[in-house]
Amino acid sequence: MSAPDKPLVRIEGQYRRFLSSRWAGLVVRSAILNAVVLLIVPGVLVSHDTSALAILGTLVAGPIIYLFTTHLVLRAKRSTFLRPPRPTSSPFPLPTALASISAHATYLASYSAFGTLFALAYARLLIFRAADANLGLFAPTSRHPWHINERLFFLVVANTLLCTLLGARDVLSSSLLPVWPARRTRFADAAKAALGTSAASVVADLVFGAGFTLAYPIVYFALRRTAWRLTVSYLPFVRPFIFNFSKPAAPLALTYHLAVLVLTATLAVRVPAGLVATYLTEPLRYEALTRKSPLSPDRYLLTALQSSDPYHLNLTIQEVQRVAHLPARRKALFADLSRSPPPLRELWHALLLDLARAHAALAPPRAAAAPRPATPPADRHSIALKQADIFRPVSRQKSMLALAVQGVLDRPGTASVTVATPALPGQARAIAGAKKIETAVAKSIEGPVAHAKAAPVVKRSLGLYHTAAGAATAWTAQTWARRSVRTRVPEPDRLARLVDIFATLAVVSIDEDTYGLVQAVLPGTLEALVRLRAGLLRAAAELAAAGGDAQELDAAITPLVRAIDDGVRRVADAFGDSLAAFRFPPAIAQSLTDICR
C-alpha cells in the first residue's frame, strides 16, 4: 500500500470502530428490550407465574432469543441502508412489485426467519412458565408418535406470514431509503426523538397485526380440513406427521395465543428497527476522533473527503457543514496559508468535484458524435478566450482539476426528434377495413355486456376492480418516479448540504476571507449551482413527460431546487452590487438574474 493512502486508511478504520461501538449500544438495548417484552407481555396475558425462577429464566433467555431473531432483522436493515439496492422500475404494477421484492430478498428473508424462530422461542418460553400451554413441537398418538402439534404449527405459520408482510410493507412503501438528519443534536436527544417518531409506526403495525389476527384464523379453519385431506392424499409420506390436522379444533384458544404472540413479536422487532436509522446517520464525535490522530482537524477532514465509501463521505460532509457554521474554525481555515494550495482551496475543490459528479448523474447519456473533418489548428490565444478557466486568470494554463470539473459541467444533452411517416394507400385501406370490423363486433356484443354490467354483483365487482386498479396504477407511478429520481439524484441530502456549505462560506468570506480565496472561485461555484439547478429541472421535466407521478417528482426535486435558489440569494444579498464585478456566460448570468428576482 502506498504511503499517501495510509492516513485515509487510518481514518476509515477510526470511522468503523466508532460506528461499531455505537451499533453495539443498539444491540445491548435491543436485547434488554426483548427480555423485558418477553417477561411482561406473555407473563401478564397468558402465564401469571411470578416465581423468581420464571422471571430469572426469562431475563436470561431474552438476550439469547434476541441474537437468533431480532438481530437478524437489524443486521439486514443496516445492510440495506449502507448499500441501498437499485431495483428496476416498470410502468406495470406487478413487475414493479416483483422487482422491489427481489431486490430486497435478504431483508424479507430476515423477517421470515424472525417470524418462525420467534414463534418457536415464544412457545418454548411459555412451556417453561406454564406447563399446560400445550405448545410442544410434537403431539404424539399411539399410532403416530412423531405427529406434529397443530397448535404450534398454527402459531408459527401465522407469525411467519405476518412478519413477512410487515417486511413487504417496508419494501413497497420505500421506507428503507436513507434520510440524513438536517442538523446536529445530542445523540441521546436524537434517539429519544426517533423513538417518539417510530411510536406512530409501531401503533400502525399493531393495528395491522390485530386485523391479521382476526382474518387468519377464519381463513385457516375454513380451508383446514380440505387442505389437509388433499395434502395427505397427494403426499402420503407426510401422513404420520399431520394425520390429525383435519380433525375439529378449538379456534378461540388458538386465536388468543396468536394475539399475544403478535403483540410480543411486533414490540420486540419494530421498536428497535425504528432506531436503526438514527444509530447510522447521526454525526460522529470528531473531537474524539481527531484527538487520537496526528493530523490537524482541518487536514483530517480533507483526508476523509478522499474516501470512496459514500456512507463515510456523507458523515464527513456532515462535519464540514458544522465547521462552516463555527466562526472559530472558519477563521483558522481562512487564515491557513501554510500549504500550497491552501486548505480552504483544497476543501472547496473537493466539494465542487462532488457537486460535479452529481451533475454528471443528472445529464442524459451522450450520443455518439459523428466524425468531423480535419481542420487546421486555431490560434492558441483565441482558444484561451473561448474556453477560459473560471478558476484562474485566462493567461494561465488550465489545471487537470479545472479540466475535469469543466468537462463534467459542460456535458451536453441530447434531444430526440420523432418524425411521423405517412401511411401508404394500401395501408390506409387496410386500416379502414379493420375499423369497420371492429365497429361491427363492438355493436354485436354491446347489448349482452351492458346487461351484464347492470347486475348488482357485477357493479360491485367492477367498482372494487376499478378502485384496486387505480390504487395499483397510482402506486406504480409514484414508485417509478421515486426510483427514477434516486437514479438521477442518489444523494439528495448530501447535495443540500453542499449548497449550504458553499453559501455559508461565501457569505462570511466578505468579512473573514482576508486573502480572497473564496472570491477567486465564487464565479465558478455559482455557475456550477446554476447548471445543477437546470439539470434538476430538466430531469423533472423528462420524468414527468415519461409518466412519473407529479407529486412524487415535486417532493423529490423541488426541495433541492429551492435549496439552490436560497443559497444563490444568500450570496447575492451579501455581495450586493459588487456581484456584478464577476463575469459569467450570458446564459448563466440570465439564470442568476431570474433566481434573484
Coordinates of C-alpha atoms in Angstrom, one line a residue:
M1 CA 0.0 0.0 0.0
S2 CA 1.4 3.4 -0.9
A3 CA 2.3 6.0 1.7
P4 CA -0.4 8.6 0.7
D5 CA -3.1 6.1 1.3
K6 CA -2.2 5.3 4.9
P7 CA -3.8 8.4 6.6
L8 CA -7.1 7.7 4.8
V9 CA -6.9 4.0 5.8
R10 CA -6.4 5.0 9.4
I11 CA -9.3 7.5 9.3
E12 CA -11.7 4.9 7.8
G13 CA -10.6 2.5 10.5
Q14 CA -11.5 5.1 13.1
Y15 CA -14.9 5.6 11.5
R16 CA -15.6 1.9 11.5
R17 CA -14.6 1.4 15.2
F18 CA -16.7 4.4 16.3
L19 CA -19.7 3.2 14.3
S20 CA -19.2 -0.4 15.7
S21 CA -19.2 0.9 19.2
R22 CA -22.4 2.8 18.6
W23 CA -24.0 -0.2 16.9
A24 CA -23.1 -2.3 20.0
G25 CA -25.1 0.1 22.1
L26 CA -28.1 -0.5 20.0
V27 CA -27.6 -4.3 20.2
V28 CA -27.4 -4.2 24.0
R29 CA -30.5 -2.0 24.3
S30 CA -32.5 -4.2 21.9
A31 CA -31.5 -7.4 23.8
I32 CA -32.7 -5.8 27.0
L33 CA -36.0 -4.7 25.4
N34 CA -36.6 -8.2 24.1
A35 CA -36.1 -9.7 27.5
V36 CA -38.5 -7.2 29.1
V37 CA -41.1 -7.7 26.4
L38 CA -40.9 -11.5 26.8
L39 CA -41.2 -11.1 30.5
I40 CA -44.1 -8.7 30.7
V41 CA -46.5 -9.4 27.8
P42 CA -46.8 -13.2 28.0
G43 CA -46.5 -13.1 31.8
V44 CA -49.4 -10.7 32.2
L45 CA -51.7 -12.0 29.4
V46 CA -51.0 -15.8 29.4
S47 CA -48.9 -17.1 32.3
H48 CA -49.2 -15.5 35.7
D49 CA -46.1 -17.3 37.1
T50 CA -44.3 -14.7 39.2
S51 CA -41.8 -17.0 40.8
A52 CA -38.1 -15.9 40.9
L53 CA -37.1 -18.9 38.7
A54 CA -39.6 -18.0 36.0
I55 CA -38.5 -14.3 36.0
L56 CA -34.8 -15.1 36.1
G57 CA -35.1 -17.7 33.3
T58 CA -37.0 -15.3 31.1
L59 CA -34.5 -12.5 31.6
V60 CA -31.6 -14.8 30.8
A61 CA -33.3 -16.3 27.7
G62 CA -34.4 -12.9 26.4
P63 CA -30.9 -11.8 25.0
I64 CA -30.3 -15.3 23.6
I65 CA -33.6 -15.2 21.8
Y66 CA -32.7 -11.7 20.5
L67 CA -29.5 -12.9 18.9
F68 CA -31.3 -15.5 16.8
T69 CA -34.4 -13.5 16.0
T70 CA -34.5 -9.6 16.1
H71 CA -30.8 -9.2 15.5
L72 CA -31.2 -10.8 12.0
V73 CA -33.7 -8.1 11.1
L74 CA -31.5 -5.3 12.4
R75 CA -28.4 -6.5 10.5
A76 CA -30.4 -6.8 7.3
K77 CA -31.8 -3.3 7.7
R78 CA -28.4 -1.9 8.3
S79 CA -27.0 -3.7 5.3
T80 CA -29.9 -2.3 3.2
F81 CA -29.2 1.2 4.5
L82 CA -25.5 1.1 3.9
R83 CA -25.8 -0.4 0.4
P84 CA -29.2 0.6 -0.9
P85 CA -30.3 -1.8 -3.7
R86 CA -31.4 -0.2 -7.1
P87 CA -34.5 -2.2 -8.2
T88 CA -35.6 -1.7 -11.8
S89 CA -38.9 0.1 -12.5
S90 CA -41.7 -0.7 -14.8
P91 CA -44.9 1.0 -15.9
F92 CA -46.9 -2.0 -14.7
P93 CA -47.7 -2.8 -11.1
L94 CA -46.8 -6.5 -10.9
P95 CA -43.2 -6.2 -12.4
T96 CA -42.5 -3.2 -10.2
A97 CA -43.6 -5.1 -7.1
L98 CA -41.6 -8.2 -8.1
A99 CA -38.5 -6.1 -8.7
S100 CA -38.8 -4.5 -5.3
I101 CA -39.2 -7.8 -3.6
S102 CA -36.3 -9.5 -5.5
A103 CA -34.0 -6.5 -4.8
H104 CA -34.8 -6.8 -1.0
A105 CA -34.8 -10.6 -0.8
T106 CA -32.4 -10.6 2.1
Y107 CA -34.4 -8.1 4.1
L108 CA -37.6 -10.1 3.5
A109 CA -35.9 -13.4 4.4
S110 CA -34.7 -11.9 7.7
Y111 CA -38.3 -11.0 8.6
S112 CA -39.5 -14.5 7.7
A113 CA -36.7 -16.1 9.7
F114 CA -37.6 -13.8 12.6
G115 CA -41.3 -14.8 12.5
T116 CA -40.5 -18.5 12.5
L117 CA -37.8 -18.5 15.2
F118 CA -39.5 -16.1 17.5
A119 CA -42.7 -18.1 17.4
L120 CA -40.8 -21.3 18.4
A121 CA -38.9 -19.4 21.1
Y122 CA -42.1 -17.9 22.4
A123 CA -43.8 -21.3 22.6
R124 CA -40.8 -22.8 24.4
L125 CA -40.7 -20.0 26.9
L126 CA -44.4 -20.3 27.5
I127 CA -44.0 -24.0 28.2
F128 CA -41.3 -23.1 30.8
R129 CA -43.6 -20.7 32.5
A130 CA -46.9 -22.7 32.1
A131 CA -46.7 -26.4 31.8
D132 CA -50.3 -26.6 30.5
A133 CA -49.7 -24.4 27.5
N134 CA -49.7 -27.5 25.1
L135 CA -47.3 -25.8 22.6
G136 CA -44.7 -28.5 22.3
L137 CA -43.2 -29.5 19.0
F138 CA -45.0 -32.9 18.8
A139 CA -48.4 -34.2 19.8
P140 CA -47.8 -38.0 19.7
T141 CA -50.5 -40.6 19.5
S142 CA -50.4 -44.3 19.8
R143 CA -50.3 -44.8 16.0
H144 CA -48.2 -41.7 15.2
P145 CA -45.5 -41.0 17.8
W146 CA -44.0 -38.2 15.7
H147 CA -47.2 -36.4 15.0
I148 CA -46.7 -32.6 14.8
N149 CA -48.5 -30.3 17.2
E150 CA -51.0 -28.4 15.1
R151 CA -51.3 -25.7 17.8
L152 CA -47.7 -24.8 17.4
F153 CA -47.9 -25.1 13.6
F154 CA -50.8 -22.7 13.6
L155 CA -48.8 -20.1 15.5
V156 CA -45.6 -20.5 13.6
V157 CA -47.1 -20.2 10.2
A158 CA -49.2 -17.2 11.3
N159 CA -46.3 -15.3 12.8
T160 CA -44.0 -16.1 9.8
L161 CA -46.7 -14.8 7.4
L162 CA -47.4 -11.7 9.4
C163 CA -43.7 -10.7 9.8
T164 CA -43.1 -11.3 6.1
L165 CA -46.0 -9.0 5.3
L166 CA -44.5 -6.3 7.7
G167 CA -41.2 -6.5 5.8
A168 CA -43.0 -6.3 2.4
R169 CA -44.8 -3.2 3.6
D170 CA -41.4 -1.6 4.3
V171 CA -40.2 -2.5 0.9
L172 CA -43.2 -1.5 -1.1
S173 CA -43.7 1.8 0.8
S174 CA -40.0 2.7 0.2
S175 CA -39.5 3.4 3.9
L176 CA -35.9 1.9 3.7
L177 CA -34.4 4.9 1.9
P178 CA -31.8 6.6 4.0
V179 CA -32.7 10.0 5.4
W180 CA -29.9 12.1 7.0
P181 CA -30.6 14.5 9.8
A182 CA -30.8 18.2 8.9
R183 CA -28.9 19.4 12.0
R184 CA -26.6 18.0 14.7
T185 CA -28.1 17.3 18.1
R186 CA -27.1 15.3 21.2
F187 CA -27.2 11.7 20.3
A188 CA -29.4 10.9 23.3
D189 CA -31.9 13.5 22.3
A190 CA -31.9 12.3 18.7
A191 CA -32.5 8.7 19.9
K192 CA -35.4 9.9 22.1
A193 CA -36.9 11.8 19.2
A194 CA -36.6 8.8 16.9
L195 CA -38.3 6.6 19.5
G196 CA -41.2 9.1 19.7
T197 CA -41.4 9.2 15.9
S198 CA -41.4 5.5 15.5
A199 CA -44.2 5.1 18.1
A200 CA -46.8 6.0 15.5
S201 CA -45.4 3.4 13.1
V202 CA -45.5 0.8 15.8
V203 CA -49.1 1.6 16.6
A204 CA -49.9 1.2 12.9
D205 CA -48.2 -2.2 12.9
L206 CA -50.2 -3.2 15.9
V207 CA -53.4 -2.3 14.2
F208 CA -52.3 -4.2 11.1
G209 CA -51.5 -7.2 13.3
A210 CA -54.9 -7.0 15.0
G211 CA -56.6 -7.2 11.7
F212 CA -54.4 -10.1 10.7
T213 CA -55.2 -11.9 13.9
L214 CA -58.9 -11.7 13.2
A215 CA -58.6 -12.7 9.5
Y216 CA -56.0 -15.5 9.7
P217 CA -58.0 -18.0 11.9
I218 CA -61.1 -17.5 9.8
V219 CA -59.2 -18.4 6.6
Y220 CA -57.2 -21.2 8.2
F221 CA -60.2 -23.0 9.8
A222 CA -62.3 -22.5 6.7
L223 CA -59.8 -24.3 4.5
R224 CA -58.2 -26.5 7.1
R225 CA -60.0 -29.9 6.5
T226 CA -60.0 -29.7 2.8
A227 CA -56.4 -28.6 2.5
W228 CA -55.0 -31.3 4.9
R229 CA -57.1 -34.1 3.2
L230 CA -55.7 -33.1 -0.2
T231 CA -52.2 -33.0 1.3
V232 CA -52.5 -36.4 2.8
S233 CA -53.9 -37.8 -0.5
Y234 CA -51.2 -36.5 -2.8
L235 CA -48.3 -36.6 -0.3
P236 CA -48.8 -39.9 1.6
F237 CA -45.4 -39.8 3.2
V238 CA -46.4 -36.8 5.4
R239 CA -49.5 -38.7 6.7
P240 CA -47.8 -39.9 10.0
F241 CA -47.0 -36.2 10.9
I242 CA -50.2 -34.4 10.1
F243 CA -52.9 -37.1 10.1
N244 CA -55.0 -35.4 12.9
F245 CA -54.8 -31.9 11.4
S246 CA -58.2 -32.5 9.7
K247 CA -60.0 -33.1 12.9
P248 CA -62.0 -30.4 14.7
A249 CA -60.0 -27.9 16.8
A250 CA -60.7 -25.1 19.3
P251 CA -60.0 -21.9 17.2
L252 CA -60.8 -19.4 20.0
A253 CA -58.0 -20.5 22.3
L254 CA -55.5 -20.5 19.4
T255 CA -56.7 -17.1 18.3
Y256 CA -56.0 -15.7 21.8
H257 CA -52.5 -17.2 21.8
L258 CA -51.9 -15.7 18.3
A259 CA -53.0 -12.2 19.5
V260 CA -50.5 -12.4 22.4
L261 CA -47.7 -13.7 20.1
V262 CA -48.4 -10.9 17.5
L263 CA -48.2 -8.2 20.2
T264 CA -45.0 -9.6 21.6
A265 CA -43.3 -10.1 18.3
T266 CA -44.3 -6.6 17.0
L267 CA -42.9 -4.8 20.1
A268 CA -39.7 -7.0 20.0
V269 CA -38.8 -6.2 16.4
R270 CA -40.4 -3.0 15.3
V271 CA -39.3 -0.8 18.2
P272 CA -35.5 -1.4 17.8
A273 CA -35.9 -1.4 14.0
G274 CA -37.2 2.2 14.2
L275 CA -33.9 3.3 15.8
V276 CA -31.5 1.8 13.2
A277 CA -31.5 4.9 11.0
T278 CA -30.7 7.2 14.0
Y279 CA -27.7 5.0 15.0
L280 CA -26.4 5.0 11.5
T281 CA -26.9 8.6 10.4
E282 CA -26.2 10.8 13.5
P283 CA -23.0 12.8 13.1
L284 CA -19.8 11.4 14.6
R285 CA -17.9 12.9 17.5
Y286 CA -15.0 14.3 15.6
E287 CA -13.4 15.7 18.7
A288 CA -12.7 12.2 20.0
L289 CA -11.5 11.1 16.6
T290 CA -9.1 14.0 15.9
R291 CA -7.7 13.8 19.5
K292 CA -6.1 10.5 18.7
S293 CA -4.9 11.5 15.2
P294 CA -1.5 13.1 14.3
L295 CA -3.4 15.2 11.7
S296 CA -4.9 18.6 12.4
P297 CA -8.7 18.8 12.5
D298 CA -8.8 20.6 9.0
R299 CA -6.3 18.2 7.5
Y300 CA -8.3 15.3 9.0
L301 CA -11.4 16.4 7.2
L302 CA -9.6 17.0 3.9
T303 CA -8.2 13.5 4.0
A304 CA -11.6 12.0 4.9
L305 CA -13.1 13.7 1.9
Q306 CA -11.0 11.5 -0.3
S307 CA -12.9 8.4 0.8
S308 CA -14.7 6.3 -1.9
D309 CA -17.2 5.0 0.6
P310 CA -20.5 7.0 0.1
Y311 CA -21.5 6.4 3.7
H312 CA -18.3 7.7 5.2
L313 CA -18.4 10.6 2.7
N314 CA -21.8 11.6 4.0
L315 CA -20.6 11.6 7.6
T316 CA -17.6 13.7 6.6
I317 CA -19.7 16.3 4.8
Q318 CA -22.0 16.5 7.9
E319 CA -18.9 17.6 9.9
V320 CA -17.8 20.0 7.1
Q321 CA -21.2 21.7 7.3
R322 CA -20.9 22.0 11.1
V323 CA -17.4 23.5 10.7
A324 CA -18.7 26.0 8.2
H325 CA -21.1 27.4 10.8
L326 CA -18.4 27.7 13.6
P327 CA -16.7 31.1 13.5
A328 CA -13.5 29.9 15.3
R329 CA -12.9 27.0 12.9
R330 CA -13.7 29.2 9.9
K331 CA -11.2 31.8 10.9
A332 CA -8.5 29.2 11.3
L333 CA -9.4 27.8 7.9
F334 CA -9.4 31.2 6.1
A335 CA -6.0 32.2 7.7
D336 CA -4.1 28.9 7.0
L337 CA -1.7 29.5 4.1
S338 CA 0.9 27.0 5.3
R339 CA 0.5 24.7 2.3
S340 CA 0.1 25.2 -1.4
P341 CA -2.7 25.1 -2.4
P342 CA -4.3 26.5 0.8
P343 CA -6.5 24.0 2.8
L344 CA -9.6 26.1 2.0
R345 CA -8.9 25.9 -1.7
E346 CA -8.5 22.1 -1.3
L347 CA -11.7 21.8 0.6
W348 CA -13.6 23.9 -2.0
H349 CA -12.3 21.9 -4.9
A350 CA -13.2 18.5 -3.2
L351 CA -16.7 19.7 -2.6
L352 CA -17.1 21.1 -6.1
L353 CA -16.0 17.8 -7.6
D354 CA -18.6 16.0 -5.6
L355 CA -21.2 18.5 -7.0
A356 CA -19.9 17.9 -10.5
R357 CA -20.4 14.1 -10.0
A358 CA -24.0 14.8 -9.0
H359 CA -24.4 16.9 -12.2
A360 CA -23.0 14.2 -14.3
A361 CA -25.6 11.7 -13.0
L362 CA -28.3 14.2 -13.9
A363 CA -27.1 14.6 -17.5
P364 CA -28.7 12.4 -20.2
P365 CA -26.4 9.9 -21.9
R366 CA -24.1 11.3 -24.5
A367 CA -24.9 10.5 -28.1
A368 CA -22.2 9.1 -30.4
A369 CA -20.7 12.0 -32.2
A370 CA -20.3 11.9 -36.0
P371 CA -16.7 12.1 -37.2
R372 CA -15.6 15.6 -38.1
P373 CA -13.3 16.6 -41.0
A374 CA -9.9 17.6 -40.1
T375 CA -9.4 21.3 -39.5
P376 CA -6.3 23.4 -39.2
P377 CA -5.4 24.2 -35.6
A378 CA -6.8 27.5 -34.4
D379 CA -4.8 30.3 -32.8
R380 CA -3.9 29.4 -29.1
H381 CA -5.0 32.9 -28.0
S382 CA -8.5 32.5 -29.4
I383 CA -8.9 29.1 -27.8
A384 CA -8.0 30.6 -24.4
L385 CA -10.6 33.3 -24.8
K386 CA -13.3 30.9 -25.7
Q387 CA -12.6 28.3 -23.1
A388 CA -11.2 30.4 -20.3
D389 CA -10.9 28.7 -16.9
I390 CA -13.2 30.4 -14.5
F391 CA -11.0 29.4 -11.5
R392 CA -7.8 31.1 -12.8
P393 CA -6.8 34.0 -15.0
V394 CA -7.0 33.4 -18.8
S395 CA -3.3 33.8 -19.3
R396 CA -2.5 30.7 -17.2
Q397 CA -2.7 27.1 -18.4
K398 CA -5.6 25.0 -17.2
S399 CA -5.1 22.6 -14.3
M400 CA -6.2 19.0 -14.5
L401 CA -8.8 19.6 -11.7
A402 CA -10.3 22.5 -13.7
L403 CA -10.4 20.5 -16.8
A404 CA -12.2 17.6 -15.0
V405 CA -14.8 19.9 -13.4
Q406 CA -15.4 21.9 -16.6
G407 CA -15.7 18.8 -18.7
V408 CA -18.3 17.3 -16.4
L409 CA -20.3 20.6 -16.0
D410 CA -20.3 21.3 -19.8
R411 CA -21.5 17.9 -20.7
P412 CA -24.1 18.5 -23.5
G413 CA -27.6 17.0 -23.5
T414 CA -29.2 15.3 -26.5
A415 CA -32.6 15.7 -27.8
S416 CA -34.6 13.1 -29.7
V417 CA -36.9 14.1 -32.6
T418 CA -39.7 11.8 -33.8
V419 CA -40.7 12.2 -37.4
A420 CA -44.1 10.9 -38.4
T421 CA -44.1 8.6 -41.5
P422 CA -47.2 8.9 -43.8
A423 CA -49.2 5.7 -44.4
L424 CA -49.2 4.2 -47.9
P425 CA -52.5 3.9 -49.8
G426 CA -52.7 0.1 -49.2
Q427 CA -52.1 0.6 -45.5
A428 CA -54.9 3.2 -45.3
R429 CA -57.4 0.8 -46.9
A430 CA -56.4 -2.0 -44.6
I431 CA -56.8 0.3 -41.5
A432 CA -60.2 1.5 -42.7
G433 CA -61.4 -2.2 -43.1
A434 CA -60.1 -3.2 -39.7
K435 CA -62.0 -0.3 -38.1
K436 CA -65.3 -1.3 -39.8
I437 CA -64.9 -4.9 -38.5
E438 CA -64.1 -3.6 -35.0
T439 CA -67.2 -1.4 -35.0
A440 CA -69.4 -4.3 -36.1
V441 CA -68.0 -6.6 -33.4
A442 CA -68.4 -4.0 -30.7
K443 CA -72.1 -3.5 -31.7
S444 CA -72.8 -7.2 -31.6
I445 CA -71.5 -7.6 -28.0
E446 CA -72.6 -4.2 -26.7
G447 CA -76.1 -5.5 -25.6
P448 CA -75.0 -8.5 -23.6
V449 CA -72.2 -6.6 -22.0
A450 CA -74.5 -3.8 -21.0
H451 CA -77.0 -6.2 -19.5
A452 CA -74.2 -8.0 -17.5
K453 CA -72.9 -4.7 -16.2
A454 CA -76.4 -3.8 -14.9
A455 CA -76.4 -6.7 -12.4
P456 CA -75.7 -5.5 -8.8
V457 CA -73.0 -8.1 -8.1
V458 CA -71.2 -7.2 -11.3
K459 CA -71.5 -3.5 -10.5
R460 CA -69.9 -4.0 -7.1
S461 CA -67.2 -6.3 -8.5
L462 CA -66.3 -3.7 -11.2
G463 CA -66.2 -1.0 -8.6
L464 CA -63.8 -2.9 -6.5
Y465 CA -61.7 -3.8 -9.5
H466 CA -61.5 -0.1 -10.7
T467 CA -60.6 1.0 -7.2
A468 CA -57.8 -1.6 -6.8
A469 CA -56.6 -0.9 -10.4
G470 CA -56.5 2.8 -9.7
A471 CA -54.6 2.3 -6.5
A472 CA -52.1 0.0 -8.1
T473 CA -51.6 2.4 -11.0
A474 CA -51.0 5.3 -8.6
W475 CA -48.5 3.3 -6.6
T476 CA -46.7 2.2 -9.7
A477 CA -46.4 5.8 -10.9
Q478 CA -45.1 7.0 -7.5
T479 CA -42.6 4.1 -7.2
W480 CA -41.4 4.6 -10.7
A481 CA -40.9 8.4 -10.2
R482 CA -39.2 7.8 -6.8
R483 CA -36.8 5.2 -8.2
S484 CA -36.0 7.3 -11.3
V485 CA -35.2 10.3 -9.1
R486 CA -33.0 8.2 -7.0
T487 CA -31.2 7.0 -10.1
R488 CA -30.6 10.6 -11.2
V489 CA -30.1 12.1 -7.7
P490 CA -28.7 9.3 -5.5
E491 CA -27.7 11.6 -2.6
P492 CA -30.2 14.5 -2.3
D493 CA -29.4 15.2 1.4
R494 CA -25.7 15.5 0.5
L495 CA -26.4 18.0 -2.3
A496 CA -28.4 20.2 0.0
R497 CA -25.5 20.2 2.5
L498 CA -23.0 21.1 -0.2
V499 CA -25.2 24.1 -1.3
D500 CA -25.4 25.2 2.3
I501 CA -21.6 24.9 2.8
F502 CA -20.9 26.9 -0.4
A503 CA -23.4 29.7 0.5
T504 CA -22.3 29.9 4.1
L505 CA -18.6 30.2 3.4
A506 CA -19.2 32.7 0.5
V507 CA -21.3 35.0 2.7
V508 CA -18.9 35.0 5.6
S509 CA -15.9 35.4 3.3
I510 CA -16.7 39.1 2.9
D511 CA -15.5 39.8 6.5
E512 CA -13.3 36.7 7.2
D513 CA -11.5 35.9 4.0
T514 CA -8.6 38.2 4.2
Y515 CA -6.8 36.8 1.2
G516 CA -9.8 36.5 -1.2
L517 CA -9.6 32.7 -1.5
V518 CA -13.3 32.2 -1.8
Q519 CA -14.0 35.1 -4.1
A520 CA -11.5 33.6 -6.6
V521 CA -13.6 30.5 -7.1
L522 CA -17.0 32.1 -6.4
P523 CA -18.0 32.6 -10.1
G524 CA -17.3 29.0 -10.9
T525 CA -19.2 27.8 -7.9
L526 CA -22.3 29.9 -8.8
E527 CA -22.1 28.6 -12.4
A528 CA -21.9 25.0 -11.1
L529 CA -25.0 25.6 -8.9
V530 CA -26.9 27.1 -11.8
R531 CA -26.1 24.2 -14.0
L532 CA -27.1 21.8 -11.3
R533 CA -30.4 23.6 -10.9
A534 CA -31.0 23.4 -14.7
G535 CA -30.2 19.7 -14.7
L536 CA -32.6 19.1 -11.9
L537 CA -35.4 20.9 -13.7
R538 CA -34.6 19.1 -16.9
A539 CA -34.7 15.7 -15.2
A540 CA -38.0 16.5 -13.6
A541 CA -39.5 17.5 -17.0
E542 CA -38.2 14.3 -18.6
L543 CA -39.6 12.1 -15.9
A544 CA -42.9 13.9 -15.9
A545 CA -43.2 13.5 -19.7
A546 CA -42.4 9.8 -19.3
G547 CA -45.4 9.3 -17.0
G548 CA -43.9 9.8 -13.5
D549 CA -46.2 10.9 -10.6
A550 CA -46.2 14.7 -10.5
Q551 CA -46.5 14.9 -6.7
E552 CA -43.6 12.4 -6.1
L553 CA -41.4 14.3 -8.6
D554 CA -42.3 17.6 -6.9
A555 CA -41.5 16.3 -3.5
A556 CA -38.1 14.9 -4.6
I557 CA -36.9 17.7 -6.9
T558 CA -38.4 20.9 -5.6
P559 CA -36.6 20.9 -2.2
L560 CA -33.2 20.7 -3.9
V561 CA -34.1 23.5 -6.4
R562 CA -35.4 25.6 -3.5
A563 CA -32.1 25.0 -1.6
I564 CA -30.1 26.1 -4.6
D565 CA -32.3 29.2 -5.0
D566 CA -31.9 30.1 -1.3
G567 CA -28.2 29.7 -1.4
V568 CA -27.8 31.8 -4.5
R569 CA -30.0 34.5 -3.0
R570 CA -27.9 34.5 0.2
V571 CA -24.8 35.1 -1.8
A572 CA -26.4 37.8 -3.9
D573 CA -27.8 39.6 -0.8
A574 CA -24.4 39.5 0.9
F575 CA -22.4 40.8 -2.1
G576 CA -25.0 43.2 -3.4
D577 CA -23.9 45.3 -6.3
S578 CA -20.3 44.0 -6.1
L579 CA -21.5 40.7 -7.6
A580 CA -21.7 42.5 -10.9
A581 CA -17.9 42.6 -10.9
F582 CA -17.8 38.9 -11.6
R583 CA -18.0 37.8 -15.2
F584 CA -20.4 34.9 -16.2
P585 CA -21.5 33.4 -19.5
P586 CA -24.7 35.1 -20.8
A587 CA -27.0 32.1 -20.1
I588 CA -25.6 31.7 -16.5
A589 CA -25.9 35.5 -15.9
Q590 CA -29.6 35.4 -17.0
S591 CA -30.3 32.4 -14.8
L592 CA -28.8 34.2 -11.8
T593 CA -30.9 37.2 -12.5
D594 CA -34.0 35.1 -12.7
I595 CA -33.2 33.4 -9.4
C596 CA -32.6 36.6 -7.6
R597 CA -35.8 38.4 -8.7

